[in-house]
């Protein structure tokens, strides 16, 4: 299949992997209306799908966030024939709606505990492919689907591509906690673990805290660089606190991370330390 870079071509010709042009080319006006960041997200997502979602893949995990809709868009472009025998597993309410509204087959991880490939966004990814996730409070289910997958792939725009976590993403590490334990966990984070500015995440259009798809709260815990140089260690410490359900640090899980760049190129970081560039 030929990959058409959607940032530098005037039109996208979405060819399905079954060889069917399912949607025709997007109009130039639609291209131009995308911001650079949105275009970068889409470029990362399209490239990741083209390189990792193969005809033989039958069970596919779909992550959460604002980059993932482009993943689903590209999968749909692979054609009805490619998708008719596939099942798609969501990481939460948003991705469930996305799968259903795109006309794809919905499944659940309790039916399909082994997933061929999961694609997901990230809040930030470091040089070893460790990442922060949970900016949308979905990281518990996201981690389950990442662990269940034979191949776990990250997609993001250029702002997420950093040497060390916490460089651009400042709210901190998202930590899902059972409501009963939140005050105790906050105190542990402030006084013992090393995050004096950890806070309970508050909702925007609701009074009170954010409540996750699992009925829990989220704490955002910023950490100094020294902790983020070895994120696995701090993740393990946080996870040991009673009341913590999951930590939004995904360490040594991704096979590769795709970053769409401002100039229309794509940077692909692999878990063996190599970095590839797809030119604009
Ligand atoms: O909880 C949310 C997820 O971890 C998202 O994948 C993450 O926040 C990245 O989202 P976005 O693609 O919108 O930057």
Short mmCIF file of C-alpha atoms and ligand atoms in Angstrom, two decimals:
data_model
loop_
_atom_site.label_atom_id
_atom_site.label_comp_id
_atom_site.label_asym_id
_atom_site.label_seq_id
_atom_site.Cartn_x
_atom_site.Cartn_y
_atom_site.Cartn_z
CA UNK A 1 0.00 0.00 0.00
CA UNK A 2 1.25 3.49 -0.80
CA UNK A 3 1.14 5.95 2.07
CA UNK A 4 0.11 9.47 1.10
CA UNK A 5 1.35 12.06 3.55
CA UNK A 6 -1.79 14.02 4.43
CA UNK A 7 0.14 17.15 5.33
CA UNK A 8 1.97 17.60 2.09
CA UNK A 9 -0.40 16.19 -0.48
CA UNK A 10 -3.36 18.24 -1.54
CA UNK A 11 -5.72 15.33 -1.14
CA UNK A 12 -5.72 12.06 0.76
CA UNK A 13 -6.61 9.03 -1.28
CA UNK A 14 -7.51 6.54 1.38
CA UNK A 15 -6.86 3.13 -0.11
CA UNK A 16 -8.10 0.21 1.95
CA UNK A 17 -5.63 -2.57 2.56
CA UNK A 18 -8.07 -4.68 0.61
CA UNK A 19 -7.42 -2.34 -2.31
CA UNK A 20 -10.74 -0.51 -2.19
CA UNK A 21 -10.82 3.26 -2.20
CA UNK A 22 -13.53 3.54 0.42
CA UNK A 23 -14.12 7.21 0.83
CA UNK A 24 -12.51 9.04 -2.05
CA UNK A 25 -10.14 11.96 -1.65
CA UNK A 26 -10.72 14.60 0.98
CA UNK A 27 -11.31 18.07 -0.45
CA UNK A 28 -8.47 20.58 -0.26
CA UNK A 29 -10.61 22.87 1.91
CA UNK A 30 -10.92 20.13 4.53
CA UNK A 31 -7.15 19.76 4.52
CA UNK A 32 -6.55 23.45 5.00
CA UNK A 33 -8.99 23.74 7.86
CA UNK A 34 -6.87 21.47 10.08
CA UNK A 35 -4.51 23.20 12.50
CA UNK A 36 -0.89 22.13 12.44
CA UNK A 37 -1.35 20.20 15.68
CA UNK A 38 -4.43 18.38 14.42
CA UNK A 39 -2.70 17.62 11.14
CA UNK A 40 0.28 16.25 13.08
CA UNK A 41 -1.97 13.99 15.16
CA UNK A 42 -3.63 12.68 12.03
CA UNK A 43 -0.33 12.11 10.28
CA UNK A 44 1.00 10.09 13.23
CA UNK A 45 -2.21 8.07 13.44
CA UNK A 46 -2.42 7.34 9.72
CA UNK A 47 1.22 6.28 9.52
CA UNK A 48 0.88 4.05 12.58
CA UNK A 49 -2.22 2.34 11.18
CA UNK A 50 -0.65 1.87 7.76
CA UNK A 51 2.41 0.22 9.28
CA UNK A 52 0.82 -1.80 12.07
CA UNK A 53 -2.80 -2.73 11.39
CA UNK A 54 -2.55 -5.64 9.00
CA UNK A 55 -5.17 -7.69 7.22
CA UNK A 56 -4.54 -10.67 9.51
CA UNK A 57 -5.22 -8.64 12.67
CA UNK A 58 -8.60 -9.63 14.05
CA UNK A 59 -8.71 -8.10 17.56
CA UNK A 60 -7.74 -4.45 17.79
CA UNK A 61 -7.57 -2.25 20.90
CA UNK A 62 -8.66 1.37 20.52
CA UNK A 63 -7.32 3.92 22.99
CA UNK A 64 -8.71 7.27 24.15
CA UNK A 65 -8.09 10.95 23.56
CA UNK A 66 -8.06 13.39 20.68
CA UNK A 67 -5.55 11.54 18.47
CA UNK A 68 -7.31 8.19 18.46
CA UNK A 69 -10.25 9.31 16.26
CA UNK A 70 -7.72 9.59 13.42
CA UNK A 71 -6.65 6.00 14.10
CA UNK A 72 -10.24 4.85 13.72
CA UNK A 73 -10.71 7.05 10.64
CA UNK A 74 -7.77 5.35 8.94
CA UNK A 75 -8.91 1.87 9.97
CA UNK A 76 -12.34 2.58 8.48
CA UNK A 77 -10.55 3.64 5.28
CA UNK A 78 -9.04 0.15 5.07
CA UNK A 79 -12.47 -0.91 3.86
CA UNK A 80 -15.52 -2.87 4.91
CA UNK A 81 -14.04 -6.12 3.65
CA UNK A 82 -10.96 -5.72 5.90
CA UNK A 83 -13.04 -4.81 8.93
CA UNK A 84 -15.98 -7.20 8.68
CA UNK A 85 -14.30 -10.01 10.64
CA UNK A 86 -12.48 -7.77 13.07
CA UNK A 87 -13.52 -6.86 16.60
CA UNK A 88 -12.52 -3.59 18.28
CA UNK A 89 -11.99 -3.30 22.03
CA UNK A 90 -12.49 0.14 23.66
CA UNK A 91 -10.60 1.71 26.55
CA UNK A 92 -13.59 3.66 27.82
CA UNK A 93 -16.79 5.48 27.01
CA UNK A 94 -15.25 7.74 24.36
CA UNK A 95 -13.62 4.98 22.34
CA UNK A 96 -16.70 2.78 22.66
CA UNK A 97 -18.79 5.54 21.09
CA UNK A 98 -16.13 6.01 18.43
CA UNK A 99 -16.14 2.32 17.50
CA UNK A 100 -19.94 2.14 17.39
CA UNK A 101 -20.44 5.38 15.44
CA UNK A 102 -17.82 4.28 12.91
CA UNK A 103 -19.76 1.10 12.18
CA UNK A 104 -17.02 -1.20 13.52
CA UNK A 105 -17.67 -4.38 15.53
CA UNK A 106 -17.53 -3.76 19.27
CA UNK A 107 -16.04 -6.30 21.68
CA UNK A 108 -14.83 -6.36 25.26
CA UNK A 109 -11.58 -7.38 26.82
CA UNK A 110 -13.29 -10.04 28.93
CA UNK A 111 -14.29 -11.77 25.67
CA UNK A 112 -10.93 -11.06 24.02
CA UNK A 113 -8.13 -10.96 26.61
CA UNK A 114 -5.56 -11.35 23.85
CA UNK A 115 -5.40 -8.41 21.46
CA UNK A 116 -3.37 -8.34 18.23
CA UNK A 117 -2.57 -4.64 18.30
CA UNK A 118 -3.61 -1.70 20.50
CA UNK A 119 -3.12 1.87 19.32
CA UNK A 120 -3.37 4.74 21.78
CA UNK A 121 -2.42 8.36 22.35
CA UNK A 122 -0.05 9.67 25.01
CA UNK A 123 0.42 12.85 27.03
CA UNK A 124 4.19 12.58 26.72
CA UNK A 125 6.71 9.92 25.60
CA UNK A 126 10.36 9.80 26.67
CA UNK A 127 13.47 8.55 24.85
CA UNK A 128 12.88 4.98 26.12
CA UNK A 129 9.19 4.96 25.11
CA UNK A 130 8.03 5.33 28.71
CA UNK A 131 4.97 7.54 28.66
CA UNK A 132 2.51 9.51 30.74
CA UNK A 133 -1.12 8.66 30.04
CA UNK A 134 -4.38 9.56 31.73
CA UNK A 135 -4.84 13.20 30.74
CA UNK A 136 -8.37 12.08 29.94
CA UNK A 137 -8.59 9.84 33.04
CA UNK A 138 -8.69 6.64 30.96
CA UNK A 139 -5.34 5.13 31.93
CA UNK A 140 -6.62 2.13 33.93
CA UNK A 141 -8.45 0.57 31.00
CA UNK A 142 -5.77 1.78 28.62
CA UNK A 143 -3.12 -0.09 30.56
CA UNK A 144 -5.20 -3.26 30.58
CA UNK A 145 -5.50 -3.10 26.79
CA UNK A 146 -1.83 -2.24 26.39
CA UNK A 147 -0.87 -5.29 28.46
CA UNK A 148 -3.32 -7.51 26.63
CA UNK A 149 -1.87 -6.56 23.26
CA UNK A 150 0.83 -8.42 21.40
CA UNK A 151 1.80 -5.04 19.95
CA UNK A 152 1.21 -1.69 21.66
CA UNK A 153 1.65 1.43 19.54
CA UNK A 154 1.61 5.11 20.58
CA UNK A 155 0.46 7.97 18.36
CA UNK A 156 0.97 11.65 19.16
CA UNK A 157 1.86 15.06 17.81
CA UNK A 158 5.38 16.51 18.03
CA UNK A 159 4.78 18.24 21.39
CA UNK A 160 4.70 14.86 23.13
CA UNK A 161 8.12 13.74 21.91
CA UNK A 162 10.54 14.47 24.78
CA UNK A 163 13.75 13.22 26.32
CA UNK A 164 12.31 13.05 29.85
CA UNK A 165 8.71 12.94 31.06
CA UNK A 166 7.38 16.15 32.56
CA UNK A 167 9.15 18.41 30.06
CA UNK A 168 6.05 19.82 28.36
CA UNK A 169 3.24 18.02 30.16
CA UNK A 170 3.03 19.84 33.48
CA UNK A 171 -0.08 18.56 35.36
CA UNK A 172 1.89 15.52 36.49
CA UNK A 173 1.33 11.79 36.64
CA UNK A 174 -2.39 10.84 36.68
CA UNK A 175 -3.18 8.40 39.49
CA UNK A 176 -6.59 6.72 39.69
CA UNK A 177 -7.66 6.18 43.30
CA UNK A 178 -10.73 4.76 44.99
CA UNK A 179 -12.71 7.71 46.42
CA UNK A 180 -12.52 6.40 50.01
CA UNK A 181 -8.71 6.59 49.96
CA UNK A 182 -8.01 9.84 48.09
CA UNK A 183 -7.10 12.03 51.08
CA UNK A 184 -4.77 9.38 52.49
CA UNK A 185 -3.09 8.84 49.09
CA UNK A 186 -2.68 12.60 48.61
CA UNK A 187 -1.00 12.84 52.01
CA UNK A 188 1.30 9.92 51.11
CA UNK A 189 2.24 11.65 47.85
CA UNK A 190 2.90 14.98 49.58
CA UNK A 191 4.81 13.70 52.57
CA UNK A 192 6.44 10.42 51.56
CA UNK A 193 6.57 9.85 47.81
CA UNK A 194 7.93 13.24 46.71
CA UNK A 195 5.11 15.13 45.00
CA UNK A 196 4.27 18.07 47.31
CA UNK A 197 2.00 19.67 44.70
CA UNK A 198 -0.15 16.63 43.92
CA UNK A 199 -3.83 17.61 43.64
CA UNK A 200 -7.21 15.99 43.21
CA UNK A 201 -8.42 16.55 39.63
CA UNK A 202 -11.57 18.68 39.63
CA UNK A 203 -14.28 18.53 36.99
CA UNK A 204 -14.92 21.50 34.70
CA UNK A 205 -18.64 21.34 34.00
CA UNK A 206 -19.58 19.58 37.24
CA UNK A 207 -19.08 20.57 40.86
CA UNK A 208 -16.57 18.31 42.55
CA UNK A 209 -13.93 15.88 41.32
CA UNK A 210 -13.54 14.12 37.99
CA UNK A 211 -15.05 10.63 38.24
CA UNK A 212 -13.52 8.01 35.93
CA UNK A 213 -15.36 5.44 33.83
CA UNK A 214 -14.69 3.09 36.77
CA UNK A 215 -16.25 5.37 39.39
CA UNK A 216 -12.94 6.47 40.87
CA UNK A 217 -11.09 9.80 41.42
CA UNK A 218 -7.87 11.00 39.79
CA UNK A 219 -4.91 12.68 41.45
CA UNK A 220 -2.38 14.58 39.31
CA UNK A 221 1.09 14.30 40.82
CA UNK A 222 3.94 16.37 39.35
CA UNK A 223 7.46 15.03 39.97
CA UNK A 224 10.93 16.57 39.62
CA UNK A 225 13.22 15.49 36.81
CA UNK A 226 15.21 13.14 39.08
CA UNK A 227 12.10 10.95 39.46
CA UNK A 228 11.27 11.09 35.77
CA UNK A 229 14.71 9.83 34.79
CA UNK A 230 13.64 6.42 36.11
CA UNK A 231 9.86 6.47 35.86
CA UNK A 232 9.49 2.74 36.52
CA UNK A 233 10.78 3.19 40.09
CA UNK A 234 8.35 5.95 41.02
CA UNK A 235 5.52 4.10 39.30
CA UNK A 236 6.15 1.04 41.47
CA UNK A 237 6.23 3.14 44.66
CA UNK A 238 2.96 4.87 43.86
CA UNK A 239 1.28 1.63 42.91
CA UNK A 240 2.10 0.15 46.30
CA UNK A 241 -0.02 2.79 48.08
CA UNK A 242 -3.27 1.25 49.28
CA UNK A 243 -6.17 2.85 47.44
CA UNK A 244 -4.27 3.41 44.20
CA UNK A 245 -5.96 1.61 41.32
CA UNK A 246 -3.56 2.52 38.51
CA UNK A 247 -0.74 4.91 37.70
CA UNK A 248 -0.55 6.75 34.39
CA UNK A 249 3.06 5.80 33.79
CA UNK A 250 3.41 3.16 31.06
CA UNK A 251 6.98 1.85 31.26
CA UNK A 252 8.58 -0.56 28.77
CA UNK A 253 5.23 -1.32 27.15
CA UNK A 254 5.18 0.28 23.70
CA UNK A 255 6.80 -1.30 20.68
CA UNK A 256 6.95 2.03 18.86
CA UNK A 257 5.76 5.62 19.04
CA UNK A 258 4.71 7.71 16.03
CA UNK A 259 5.00 11.50 16.18
CA UNK A 260 3.58 13.74 13.48
CA UNK A 261 5.84 16.75 12.98
CA UNK A 262 5.06 20.35 12.00
CA UNK A 263 6.87 19.98 8.68
CA UNK A 264 4.79 16.99 7.62
CA UNK A 265 7.40 14.36 8.46
CA UNK A 266 6.87 11.55 10.95
CA UNK A 267 9.33 10.49 13.64
CA UNK A 268 9.08 6.85 14.67
CA UNK A 269 10.82 5.80 17.86
CA UNK A 270 11.26 2.05 18.36
CA UNK A 271 11.73 0.15 21.61
CA UNK A 272 15.21 -0.97 20.58
CA UNK A 273 16.33 2.66 20.70
CA UNK A 274 16.36 3.31 16.98
CA UNK A 275 14.63 6.32 15.48
CA UNK A 276 13.24 6.45 11.93
CA UNK A 277 11.98 9.40 9.94
CA UNK A 278 9.37 9.34 7.22
CA UNK A 279 10.05 12.43 5.13
CA UNK A 280 7.32 14.94 4.29
O1 LIG B 1 -6.73 9.35 29.45
C1 LIG B 1 -6.44 9.71 28.33
C2 LIG B 1 -5.44 9.07 27.51
O2 LIG B 1 -4.34 8.55 28.18
C3 LIG B 1 -5.02 9.82 26.25
O3 LIG B 1 -4.56 8.83 25.36
C4 LIG B 1 -3.95 10.85 26.46
O4 LIG B 1 -4.41 11.80 27.40
C5 LIG B 1 -3.54 11.56 25.17
O5 LIG B 1 -4.63 12.21 24.62
P1 LIG B 1 -4.53 13.16 23.35
O6 LIG B 1 -4.35 12.28 22.15
O7 LIG B 1 -5.82 13.91 23.34
O8 LIG B 1 -3.36 14.08 23.56
#
